[in-house]
mmCIF file of N, CA, C and O in Angstrom:
data_model
loop_
_atom_site.group_PDB
_atom_site.id
_atom_site.type_symbol
_atom_site.label_atom_id
_atom_site.label_comp_id
_atom_site.label_asym_id
_atom_site.label_seq_id
_atom_site.Cartn_x
_atom_site.Cartn_y
_atom_site.Cartn_z
ATOM 1 N N MET A 1 117.299 120.641 108.915
ATOM 2 C CA MET A 1 117.551 120.188 107.574
ATOM 3 C C MET A 1 118.800 120.854 107.006
ATOM 4 O O MET A 1 119.589 120.187 106.347
ATOM 5 N N HIS A 2 118.945 122.145 107.250
ATOM 6 C CA HIS A 2 120.143 122.844 106.756
ATOM 7 C C HIS A 2 121.418 122.226 107.322
ATOM 8 O O HIS A 2 122.398 122.040 106.605
ATOM 9 N N ARG A 3 121.402 121.924 108.592
ATOM 10 C CA ARG A 3 122.587 121.386 109.256
ATOM 11 C C ARG A 3 123.060 120.078 108.613
ATOM 12 O O ARG A 3 124.258 119.807 108.538
ATOM 13 N N HIS A 4 122.125 119.282 108.121
ATOM 14 C CA HIS A 4 122.467 118.004 107.505
ATOM 15 C C HIS A 4 122.654 118.102 105.992
ATOM 16 O O HIS A 4 122.993 117.119 105.345
ATOM 17 N N GLY A 5 122.396 119.297 105.419
ATOM 18 C CA GLY A 5 122.507 119.458 103.971
ATOM 19 C C GLY A 5 121.345 118.843 103.214
ATOM 20 O O GLY A 5 121.452 118.560 102.028
ATOM 21 N N TRP A 6 120.210 118.646 103.890
ATOM 22 C CA TRP A 6 119.043 118.048 103.252
ATOM 23 C C TRP A 6 118.224 119.115 102.544
ATOM 24 O O TRP A 6 118.023 120.206 103.061
ATOM 25 N N THR A 7 117.709 118.783 101.384
ATOM 26 C CA THR A 7 116.807 119.676 100.667
ATOM 27 C C THR A 7 115.374 119.419 101.093
ATOM 28 O O THR A 7 114.589 120.325 101.302
ATOM 29 N N THR A 8 115.044 118.151 101.190
ATOM 30 C CA THR A 8 113.702 117.752 101.598
ATOM 31 C C THR A 8 113.784 116.356 102.202
ATOM 32 O O THR A 8 114.835 115.724 102.182
ATOM 33 N N LEU A 9 112.694 115.901 102.729
ATOM 34 C CA LEU A 9 112.580 114.533 103.212
ATOM 35 C C LEU A 9 111.134 114.116 103.053
ATOM 36 O O LEU A 9 110.265 114.946 102.820
ATOM 37 N N GLN A 10 110.885 112.841 103.139
ATOM 38 C CA GLN A 10 109.528 112.335 102.998
ATOM 39 C C GLN A 10 109.185 111.503 104.221
ATOM 40 O O GLN A 10 109.927 110.592 104.590
ATOM 41 N N LEU A 11 108.078 111.842 104.848
ATOM 42 C CA LEU A 11 107.575 111.090 105.997
ATOM 43 C C LEU A 11 106.455 110.189 105.487
ATOM 44 O O LEU A 11 105.482 110.678 104.903
ATOM 45 N N VAL A 12 106.607 108.891 105.653
ATOM 46 C CA VAL A 12 105.687 107.932 105.041
ATOM 47 C C VAL A 12 105.211 106.926 106.070
ATOM 48 O O VAL A 12 105.992 106.470 106.899
ATOM 49 N N TRP A 13 103.941 106.585 106.011
ATOM 50 C CA TRP A 13 103.456 105.435 106.773
ATOM 51 C C TRP A 13 102.570 104.589 105.880
ATOM 52 O O TRP A 13 101.888 105.100 104.998
ATOM 53 N N ARG A 14 102.656 103.297 106.086
ATOM 54 C CA ARG A 14 101.947 102.330 105.249
ATOM 55 C C ARG A 14 100.666 101.919 105.951
ATOM 56 O O ARG A 14 100.700 101.282 107.009
ATOM 57 N N GLU A 15 99.538 102.266 105.355
ATOM 58 C CA GLU A 15 98.240 101.892 105.933
ATOM 59 C C GLU A 15 97.861 100.464 105.542
ATOM 60 O O GLU A 15 97.279 99.729 106.344
ATOM 61 N N ALA A 16 98.171 100.100 104.322
ATOM 62 C CA ALA A 16 97.856 98.767 103.809
ATOM 63 C C ALA A 16 98.933 98.380 102.795
ATOM 64 O O ALA A 16 99.785 99.195 102.454
ATOM 65 N N ARG A 17 98.883 97.167 102.306
ATOM 66 C CA ARG A 17 99.920 96.674 101.389
ATOM 67 C C ARG A 17 100.131 97.592 100.186
ATOM 68 O O ARG A 17 101.244 97.780 99.730
ATOM 69 N N GLU A 18 99.046 98.176 99.669
ATOM 70 C CA GLU A 18 99.132 99.025 98.477
ATOM 71 C C GLU A 18 98.727 100.465 98.742
ATOM 72 O O GLU A 18 98.423 101.198 97.800
ATOM 73 N N LEU A 19 98.729 100.905 100.000
ATOM 74 C CA LEU A 19 98.328 102.278 100.322
ATOM 75 C C LEU A 19 99.275 102.894 101.343
ATOM 76 O O LEU A 19 99.458 102.361 102.441
ATOM 77 N N PHE A 20 99.856 104.019 100.960
ATOM 78 C CA PHE A 20 100.747 104.783 101.825
ATOM 79 C C PHE A 20 100.188 106.185 102.006
ATOM 80 O O PHE A 20 99.453 106.689 101.153
ATOM 81 N N HIS A 21 100.578 106.834 103.096
ATOM 82 C CA HIS A 21 100.295 108.252 103.323
ATOM 83 C C HIS A 21 101.653 108.930 103.454
ATOM 84 O O HIS A 21 102.566 108.380 104.078
ATOM 85 N N ALA A 22 101.786 110.113 102.870
ATOM 86 C CA ALA A 22 103.084 110.795 102.898
ATOM 87 C C ALA A 22 102.913 112.272 103.193
ATOM 88 O O ALA A 22 101.891 112.883 102.866
ATOM 89 N N ARG A 23 103.938 112.817 103.811
ATOM 90 C CA ARG A 23 104.075 114.264 103.999
ATOM 91 C C ARG A 23 105.486 114.609 103.559
ATOM 92 O O ARG A 23 106.420 113.849 103.797
ATOM 93 N N ASP A 24 105.631 115.746 102.893
ATOM 94 C CA ASP A 24 106.918 116.105 102.306
ATOM 95 C C ASP A 24 107.243 117.571 102.598
ATOM 96 O O ASP A 24 107.000 118.447 101.776
ATOM 97 N N PRO A 25 107.803 117.864 103.786
ATOM 98 C CA PRO A 25 108.185 119.236 104.090
ATOM 99 C C PRO A 25 109.305 119.700 103.156
ATOM 100 O O PRO A 25 110.200 118.933 102.816
ATOM 101 N N PHE A 26 109.247 120.961 102.722
ATOM 102 C CA PHE A 26 110.230 121.495 101.771
ATOM 103 C C PHE A 26 110.538 122.958 102.087
ATOM 104 O O PHE A 26 110.480 123.824 101.222
ATOM 105 N N PRO A 27 110.885 123.283 103.348
ATOM 106 C CA PRO A 27 111.134 124.688 103.703
ATOM 107 C C PRO A 27 112.334 125.291 102.989
ATOM 108 O O PRO A 27 112.360 126.495 102.743
ATOM 109 N N VAL A 28 113.314 124.482 102.618
ATOM 110 C CA VAL A 28 114.487 124.993 101.912
ATOM 111 C C VAL A 28 114.069 125.599 100.574
ATOM 112 O O VAL A 28 114.658 126.568 100.109
ATOM 113 N N GLY A 29 113.007 125.044 99.966
ATOM 114 C CA GLY A 29 112.509 125.548 98.690
ATOM 115 C C GLY A 29 111.481 126.652 98.838
ATOM 116 O O GLY A 29 110.874 127.068 97.865
ATOM 117 N N GLY A 30 111.261 127.121 100.059
ATOM 118 C CA GLY A 30 110.309 128.205 100.279
ATOM 119 C C GLY A 30 108.868 127.726 100.406
ATOM 120 O O GLY A 30 107.945 128.524 100.386
ATOM 121 N N VAL A 31 108.676 126.420 100.526
ATOM 122 C CA VAL A 31 107.345 125.841 100.667
ATOM 123 C C VAL A 31 107.338 125.053 101.972
ATOM 124 O O VAL A 31 108.209 124.226 102.195
ATOM 125 N N VAL A 32 106.369 125.334 102.834
ATOM 126 C CA VAL A 32 106.316 124.620 104.102
ATOM 127 C C VAL A 32 106.172 123.122 103.866
ATOM 128 O O VAL A 32 106.858 122.313 104.473
ATOM 129 N N GLU A 33 105.280 122.759 102.942
ATOM 130 C CA GLU A 33 105.064 121.351 102.645
ATOM 131 C C GLU A 33 104.512 121.224 101.233
ATOM 132 O O GLU A 33 103.670 122.009 100.814
ATOM 133 N N ASP A 34 104.974 120.229 100.507
ATOM 134 C CA ASP A 34 104.521 119.976 99.143
ATOM 135 C C ASP A 34 103.322 119.037 99.196
ATOM 136 O O ASP A 34 103.411 117.965 99.793
ATOM 137 N N PRO A 35 102.188 119.389 98.581
ATOM 138 C CA PRO A 35 101.013 118.536 98.651
ATOM 139 C C PRO A 35 101.020 117.343 97.693
ATOM 140 O O PRO A 35 100.217 116.428 97.840
ATOM 141 N N ALA A 36 101.915 117.331 96.707
ATOM 142 C CA ALA A 36 102.003 116.208 95.762
ATOM 143 C C ALA A 36 103.424 116.178 95.221
ATOM 144 O O ALA A 36 103.828 117.069 94.491
ATOM 145 N N THR A 37 104.191 115.159 95.589
ATOM 146 C CA THR A 37 105.609 115.118 95.240
ATOM 147 C C THR A 37 105.906 113.888 94.395
ATOM 148 O O THR A 37 106.192 112.806 94.913
ATOM 149 N N GLY A 38 105.840 114.065 93.086
ATOM 150 C CA GLY A 38 106.070 112.956 92.167
ATOM 151 C C GLY A 38 107.460 112.373 92.267
ATOM 152 O O GLY A 38 107.643 111.147 92.217
ATOM 153 N N ALA A 39 108.477 113.236 92.407
ATOM 154 C CA ALA A 39 109.856 112.740 92.498
ATOM 155 C C ALA A 39 110.042 111.885 93.751
ATOM 156 O O ALA A 39 110.700 110.837 93.705
ATOM 157 N N ALA A 40 109.466 112.296 94.859
ATOM 158 C CA ALA A 40 109.575 111.515 96.098
ATOM 159 C C ALA A 40 108.789 110.206 95.973
ATOM 160 O O ALA A 40 109.214 109.169 96.491
ATOM 161 N N ALA A 41 107.658 110.241 95.266
ATOM 162 C CA ALA A 41 106.889 109.013 95.048
ATOM 163 C C ALA A 41 107.699 108.010 94.230
ATOM 164 O O ALA A 41 107.732 106.819 94.538
ATOM 165 N N ALA A 42 108.380 108.504 93.192
ATOM 166 C CA ALA A 42 109.229 107.630 92.379
ATOM 167 C C ALA A 42 110.377 107.063 93.208
ATOM 168 O O ALA A 42 110.709 105.874 93.099
ATOM 169 N N ALA A 43 110.972 107.896 94.042
ATOM 170 C CA ALA A 43 112.066 107.428 94.900
ATOM 171 C C ALA A 43 111.585 106.356 95.862
ATOM 172 O O ALA A 43 112.279 105.354 96.091
ATOM 173 N N LEU A 44 110.381 106.514 96.411
ATOM 174 C CA LEU A 44 109.828 105.497 97.304
ATOM 175 C C LEU A 44 109.608 104.189 96.543
ATOM 176 O O LEU A 44 109.911 103.105 97.056
ATOM 177 N N GLY A 45 109.130 104.273 95.316
ATOM 178 C CA GLY A 45 108.953 103.070 94.506
ATOM 179 C C GLY A 45 110.271 102.343 94.279
ATOM 180 O O GLY A 45 110.353 101.116 94.408
ATOM 181 N N GLY A 46 111.321 103.090 93.960
ATOM 182 C CA GLY A 46 112.634 102.482 93.767
ATOM 183 C C GLY A 46 113.184 101.887 95.049
ATOM 184 O O GLY A 46 113.799 100.812 95.045
ATOM 185 N N TYR A 47 112.951 102.572 96.155
ATOM 186 C CA TYR A 47 113.415 102.089 97.459
ATOM 187 C C TYR A 47 112.721 100.783 97.843
ATOM 188 O O TYR A 47 113.369 99.817 98.253
ATOM 189 N N LEU A 48 111.394 100.751 97.682
ATOM 190 C CA LEU A 48 110.652 99.527 98.004
ATOM 191 C C LEU A 48 111.075 98.378 97.093
ATOM 192 O O LEU A 48 111.185 97.233 97.544
ATOM 193 N N ARG A 49 111.337 98.686 95.827
ATOM 194 C CA ARG A 49 111.808 97.638 94.905
ATOM 195 C C ARG A 49 113.157 97.097 95.374
ATOM 196 O O ARG A 49 113.371 95.887 95.410
ATOM 197 N N ALA A 50 114.082 97.992 95.759
ATOM 198 C CA ALA A 50 115.408 97.568 96.220
ATOM 199 C C ALA A 50 115.319 96.715 97.479
ATOM 200 O O ALA A 50 116.121 95.795 97.674
ATOM 201 N N LEU A 51 114.341 97.000 98.341
ATOM 202 C CA LEU A 51 114.158 96.227 99.572
ATOM 203 C C LEU A 51 113.392 94.926 99.342
ATOM 204 O O LEU A 51 113.284 94.096 100.252
ATOM 205 N N GLY A 52 112.812 94.761 98.155
ATOM 206 C CA GLY A 52 111.940 93.617 97.909
ATOM 207 C C GLY A 52 110.619 93.758 98.630
ATOM 208 O O GLY A 52 109.981 92.762 98.984
ATOM 209 N N ALA A 53 110.173 95.005 98.862
ATOM 210 C CA ALA A 53 108.980 95.268 99.658
ATOM 211 C C ALA A 53 107.807 95.814 98.843
ATOM 212 O O ALA A 53 106.847 96.324 99.414
ATOM 213 N N LEU A 54 107.878 95.701 97.508
ATOM 214 C CA LEU A 54 106.749 96.128 96.685
ATOM 215 C C LEU A 54 105.579 95.166 96.867
ATOM 216 O O LEU A 54 105.781 93.976 97.122
ATOM 217 N N PRO A 55 104.348 95.654 96.705
ATOM 218 C CA PRO A 55 103.221 94.723 96.670
ATOM 219 C C PRO A 55 103.389 93.775 95.479
ATOM 220 O O PRO A 55 104.103 94.108 94.525
ATOM 221 N N PRO A 56 102.741 92.629 95.476
ATOM 222 C CA PRO A 56 102.881 91.681 94.369
ATOM 223 C C PRO A 56 102.601 92.293 92.990
ATOM 224 O O PRO A 56 103.243 91.936 92.014
ATOM 225 N N SER A 57 101.668 93.236 92.921
ATOM 226 C CA SER A 57 101.331 93.875 91.642
ATOM 227 C C SER A 57 102.414 94.864 91.196
ATOM 228 O O SER A 57 102.451 95.264 90.041
ATOM 229 N N GLY A 58 103.264 95.299 92.121
ATOM 230 C CA GLY A 58 104.267 96.318 91.823
ATOM 231 C C GLY A 58 103.718 97.718 91.852
ATOM 232 O O GLY A 58 104.438 98.693 91.655
ATOM 233 N N ALA A 59 102.420 97.855 92.113
ATOM 234 C CA ALA A 59 101.769 99.167 92.111
ATOM 235 C C ALA A 59 101.220 99.495 93.495
ATOM 236 O O ALA A 59 100.788 98.608 94.236
ATOM 237 N N PHE A 60 101.257 100.783 93.818
ATOM 238 C CA PHE A 60 100.680 101.232 95.074
ATOM 239 C C PHE A 60 100.255 102.687 94.955
ATOM 240 O O PHE A 60 100.615 103.383 94.007
ATOM 241 N N THR A 61 99.470 103.131 95.919
ATOM 242 C CA THR A 61 98.929 104.493 95.943
ATOM 243 C C THR A 61 99.524 105.247 97.121
ATOM 244 O O THR A 61 99.696 104.682 98.203
ATOM 245 N N ILE A 62 99.814 106.528 96.887
ATOM 246 C CA ILE A 62 100.249 107.419 97.963
ATOM 247 C C ILE A 62 99.235 108.545 98.067
ATOM 248 O O ILE A 62 98.943 109.219 97.083
ATOM 249 N N ARG A 63 98.712 108.746 99.244
ATOM 250 C CA ARG A 63 97.826 109.891 99.516
ATOM 251 C C ARG A 63 98.675 110.938 100.209
ATOM 252 O O ARG A 63 99.372 110.639 101.172
ATOM 253 N N GLN A 64 98.636 112.151 99.707
ATOM 254 C CA GLN A 64 99.470 113.230 100.238
ATOM 255 C C GLN A 64 98.690 114.539 100.178
ATOM 256 O O GLN A 64 97.807 114.705 99.346
ATOM 257 N N GLY A 65 99.019 115.475 101.033
ATOM 258 C CA GLY A 65 98.426 116.807 100.994
ATOM 259 C C GLY A 65 97.104 116.953 101.711
ATOM 260 O O GLY A 65 96.549 118.052 101.758
ATOM 261 N N GLU A 66 96.587 115.882 102.275
ATOM 262 C CA GLU A 66 95.288 115.957 102.943
ATOM 263 C C GLU A 66 95.307 116.919 104.125
ATOM 264 O O GLU A 66 94.358 117.659 104.340
ATOM 265 N N ASP A 67 96.391 116.917 104.883
ATOM 266 C CA ASP A 67 96.492 117.799 106.055
ATOM 267 C C ASP A 67 96.609 119.265 105.659
ATOM 268 O O ASP A 67 96.402 120.147 106.488
ATOM 269 N N LEU A 68 96.933 119.529 104.407
ATOM 270 C CA LEU A 68 97.065 120.897 103.913
ATOM 271 C C LEU A 68 95.786 121.394 103.253
ATOM 272 O O LEU A 68 95.720 122.534 102.808
ATOM 273 N N GLY A 69 94.782 120.522 103.127
ATOM 274 C CA GLY A 69 93.581 120.876 102.393
ATOM 275 C C GLY A 69 93.804 120.841 100.887
ATOM 276 O O GLY A 69 93.022 121.382 100.120
ATOM 277 N N ARG A 70 94.872 120.192 100.442
ATOM 278 C CA ARG A 70 95.227 120.043 99.023
ATOM 279 C C ARG A 70 95.490 118.558 98.744
ATOM 280 O O ARG A 70 96.602 118.157 98.432
ATOM 281 N N PRO A 71 94.448 117.718 98.875
ATOM 282 C CA PRO A 71 94.666 116.281 98.751
ATOM 283 C C PRO A 71 95.125 115.864 97.352
ATOM 284 O O PRO A 71 94.639 116.376 96.352
ATOM 285 N N SER A 72 96.063 114.951 97.326
ATOM 286 C CA SER A 72 96.531 114.382 96.065
ATOM 287 C C SER A 72 96.545 112.868 96.195
ATOM 288 O O SER A 72 96.653 112.321 97.292
ATOM 289 N N VAL A 73 96.431 112.213 95.065
ATOM 290 C CA VAL A 73 96.517 110.763 94.999
ATOM 291 C C VAL A 73 97.539 110.441 93.918
ATOM 292 O O VAL A 73 97.361 110.795 92.758
ATOM 293 N N LEU A 74 98.625 109.813 94.312
ATOM 294 C CA LEU A 74 99.685 109.447 93.383
ATOM 295 C C LEU A 74 99.703 107.931 93.231
ATOM 296 O O LEU A 74 99.635 107.199 94.217
ATOM 297 N N ARG A 75 99.797 107.465 92.007
ATOM 298 C CA ARG A 75 99.864 106.033 91.708
ATOM 299 C C ARG A 75 101.280 105.724 91.259
ATOM 300 O O ARG A 75 101.811 106.364 90.359
ATOM 301 N N VAL A 76 101.905 104.772 91.903
ATOM 302 C CA VAL A 76 103.291 104.404 91.605
ATOM 303 C C VAL A 76 103.312 102.980 91.071
ATOM 304 O O VAL A 76 102.663 102.094 91.639
ATOM 305 N N GLU A 77 104.040 102.773 89.981
ATOM 306 C CA GLU A 77 104.197 101.441 89.406
ATOM 307 C C GLU A 77 105.681 101.160 89.225
ATOM 308 O O GLU A 77 106.390 101.945 88.604
ATOM 309 N N ALA A 78 106.135 100.050 89.794
ATOM 310 C CA ALA A 78 107.536 99.655 89.699
ATOM 311 C C ALA A 78 107.585 98.144 89.453
ATOM 312 O O ALA A 78 106.680 97.416 89.852
ATOM 313 N N SER A 79 108.654 97.706 88.813
ATOM 314 C CA SER A 79 108.804 96.293 88.485
ATOM 315 C C SER A 79 110.272 95.913 88.576
ATOM 316 O O SER A 79 111.147 96.726 88.268
ATOM 317 N N THR A 80 110.532 94.696 88.948
ATOM 318 C CA THR A 80 111.920 94.227 88.968
ATOM 319 C C THR A 80 112.447 94.022 87.552
ATOM 320 O O THR A 80 113.650 93.965 87.338
ATOM 321 N N ALA A 81 111.553 93.927 86.561
ATOM 322 C CA ALA A 81 111.957 93.704 85.176
ATOM 323 C C ALA A 81 112.225 95.004 84.417
ATOM 324 O O ALA A 81 112.681 94.964 83.281
ATOM 325 N N ASP A 82 111.947 96.153 85.018
ATOM 326 C CA ASP A 82 112.088 97.444 84.343
ATOM 327 C C ASP A 82 112.721 98.422 85.330
ATOM 328 O O ASP A 82 112.204 98.617 86.428
ATOM 329 N N PRO A 83 113.821 99.073 84.982
ATOM 330 C CA PRO A 83 114.478 99.986 85.924
ATOM 331 C C PRO A 83 113.697 101.284 86.171
ATOM 332 O O PRO A 83 113.972 101.992 87.121
ATOM 333 N N ARG A 84 112.716 101.549 85.335
ATOM 334 C CA ARG A 84 111.937 102.779 85.508
ATOM 335 C C ARG A 84 110.877 102.624 86.591
ATOM 336 O O ARG A 84 110.427 101.523 86.880
ATOM 337 N N VAL A 85 110.492 103.756 87.166
ATOM 338 C CA VAL A 85 109.363 103.815 88.088
ATOM 339 C C VAL A 85 108.397 104.829 87.498
ATOM 340 O O VAL A 85 108.791 105.953 87.179
ATOM 341 N N ARG A 86 107.164 104.448 87.341
ATOM 342 C CA ARG A 86 106.156 105.337 86.753
ATOM 343 C C ARG A 86 105.282 105.927 87.861
ATOM 344 O O ARG A 86 104.848 105.213 88.760
ATOM 345 N N VAL A 87 105.016 107.230 87.732
ATOM 346 C CA VAL A 87 104.163 107.921 88.697
ATOM 347 C C VAL A 87 103.099 108.686 87.922
ATOM 348 O O VAL A 87 103.406 109.397 86.960
ATOM 349 N N SER A 88 101.863 108.546 88.339
ATOM 350 C CA SER A 88 100.759 109.315 87.772
ATOM 351 C C SER A 88 99.860 109.714 88.930
ATOM 352 O O SER A 88 100.049 109.261 90.052
ATOM 353 N N GLY A 89 98.906 110.580 88.656
ATOM 354 C CA GLY A 89 97.996 110.915 89.742
ATOM 355 C C GLY A 89 97.225 112.187 89.528
ATOM 356 O O GLY A 89 97.212 112.757 88.437
ATOM 357 N N GLN A 90 96.602 112.612 90.621
ATOM 358 C CA GLN A 90 95.763 113.803 90.625
ATOM 359 C C GLN A 90 96.125 114.659 91.816
ATOM 360 O O GLN A 90 96.428 114.156 92.886
ATOM 361 N N ALA A 91 96.077 115.974 91.594
ATOM 362 C CA ALA A 91 96.340 116.931 92.668
ATOM 363 C C ALA A 91 95.386 118.107 92.500
ATOM 364 O O ALA A 91 94.749 118.270 91.464
ATOM 365 N N VAL A 92 95.291 118.931 93.510
ATOM 366 C CA VAL A 92 94.456 120.124 93.468
ATOM 367 C C VAL A 92 95.281 121.262 92.880
ATOM 368 O O VAL A 92 96.405 121.517 93.315
ATOM 369 N N ALA A 93 94.724 121.948 91.894
ATOM 370 C CA ALA A 93 95.425 123.076 91.272
ATOM 371 C C ALA A 93 95.567 124.223 92.270
ATOM 372 O O ALA A 93 94.641 124.540 93.011
ATOM 373 N N ILE A 94 96.744 124.826 92.287
ATOM 374 C CA ILE A 94 96.992 125.995 93.134
ATOM 375 C C ILE A 94 96.976 127.258 92.284
ATOM 376 O O ILE A 94 96.443 128.278 92.655
ATOM 377 N N VAL A 95 97.569 127.183 91.104
ATOM 378 C CA VAL A 95 97.621 128.318 90.188
ATOM 379 C C VAL A 95 97.295 127.825 88.794
ATOM 380 O O VAL A 95 97.768 126.781 88.359
ATOM 381 N N GLU A 96 96.448 128.565 88.095
ATOM 382 C CA GLU A 96 96.179 128.290 86.687
ATOM 383 C C GLU A 96 96.935 129.336 85.889
ATOM 384 O O GLU A 96 96.939 130.507 86.241
ATOM 385 N N ALA A 97 97.575 128.909 84.803
ATOM 386 C CA ALA A 97 98.372 129.850 84.020
ATOM 387 C C ALA A 97 98.060 129.711 82.550
ATOM 388 O O ALA A 97 97.741 128.633 82.055
ATOM 389 N N ASP A 98 98.152 130.823 81.855
ATOM 390 C CA ASP A 98 98.001 130.891 80.406
ATOM 391 C C ASP A 98 99.158 131.752 79.922
ATOM 392 O O ASP A 98 99.373 132.852 80.438
ATOM 393 N N ALA A 99 99.894 131.277 78.945
ATOM 394 C CA ALA A 99 101.063 132.007 78.459
ATOM 395 C C ALA A 99 100.726 133.427 78.036
ATOM 396 O O ALA A 99 101.542 134.333 78.153
ATOM 397 N N GLY A 100 99.509 133.650 77.590
ATOM 398 C CA GLY A 100 99.129 134.985 77.126
ATOM 399 C C GLY A 100 98.645 135.920 78.220
ATOM 400 O O GLY A 100 98.797 137.141 78.125
ATOM 401 N N THR A 101 98.095 135.368 79.302
ATOM 402 C CA THR A 101 97.489 136.225 80.330
ATOM 403 C C THR A 101 98.150 136.130 81.684
ATOM 404 O O THR A 101 97.760 136.837 82.603
ATOM 405 N N GLY A 102 99.104 135.247 81.854
ATOM 406 C CA GLY A 102 99.754 135.095 83.168
ATOM 407 C C GLY A 102 98.987 134.105 84.018
ATOM 408 O O GLY A 102 98.201 133.320 83.519
ATOM 409 N N GLY A 103 99.216 134.143 85.312
ATOM 410 C CA GLY A 103 98.612 133.170 86.200
ATOM 411 C C GLY A 103 97.652 133.810 87.179
ATOM 412 O O GLY A 103 97.671 135.009 87.409
ATOM 413 N N ARG A 104 96.772 132.973 87.722
ATOM 414 C CA ARG A 104 95.868 133.420 88.787
ATOM 415 C C ARG A 104 95.645 132.231 89.692
ATOM 416 O O ARG A 104 95.735 131.081 89.275
ATOM 417 N N GLU A 105 95.367 132.512 90.955
ATOM 418 C CA GLU A 105 95.151 131.413 91.898
ATOM 419 C C GLU A 105 93.885 130.659 91.531
ATOM 420 O O GLU A 105 92.900 131.260 91.111
ATOM 421 N N ALA A 106 93.954 129.353 91.686
ATOM 422 C CA ALA A 106 92.798 128.500 91.352
ATOM 423 C C ALA A 106 91.776 128.527 92.461
ATOM 424 O O ALA A 106 92.063 128.796 93.589
#
């Protein structure tokens, strides 16, 4: 990755029309792999829209982090009528933080 100047990459496979699985290694950032990558999910939505490969609804799900024991489910919504890509979802907490007491592992 360093040799190519890459910060990260996303490995994706499509299980069904509206379901993808992703892995997102991020060693440059000090993390072996990110269990939930919203920015990469948004980029995938924009890429599929540009290719004309979105499902008819414009929405799809990405499952990520399962191999790490930190499963996440990301929902991506994209439309040809709106330049934005919306991402929402659920992930497993790694650290809980409170401004007054600091953080602790979840």
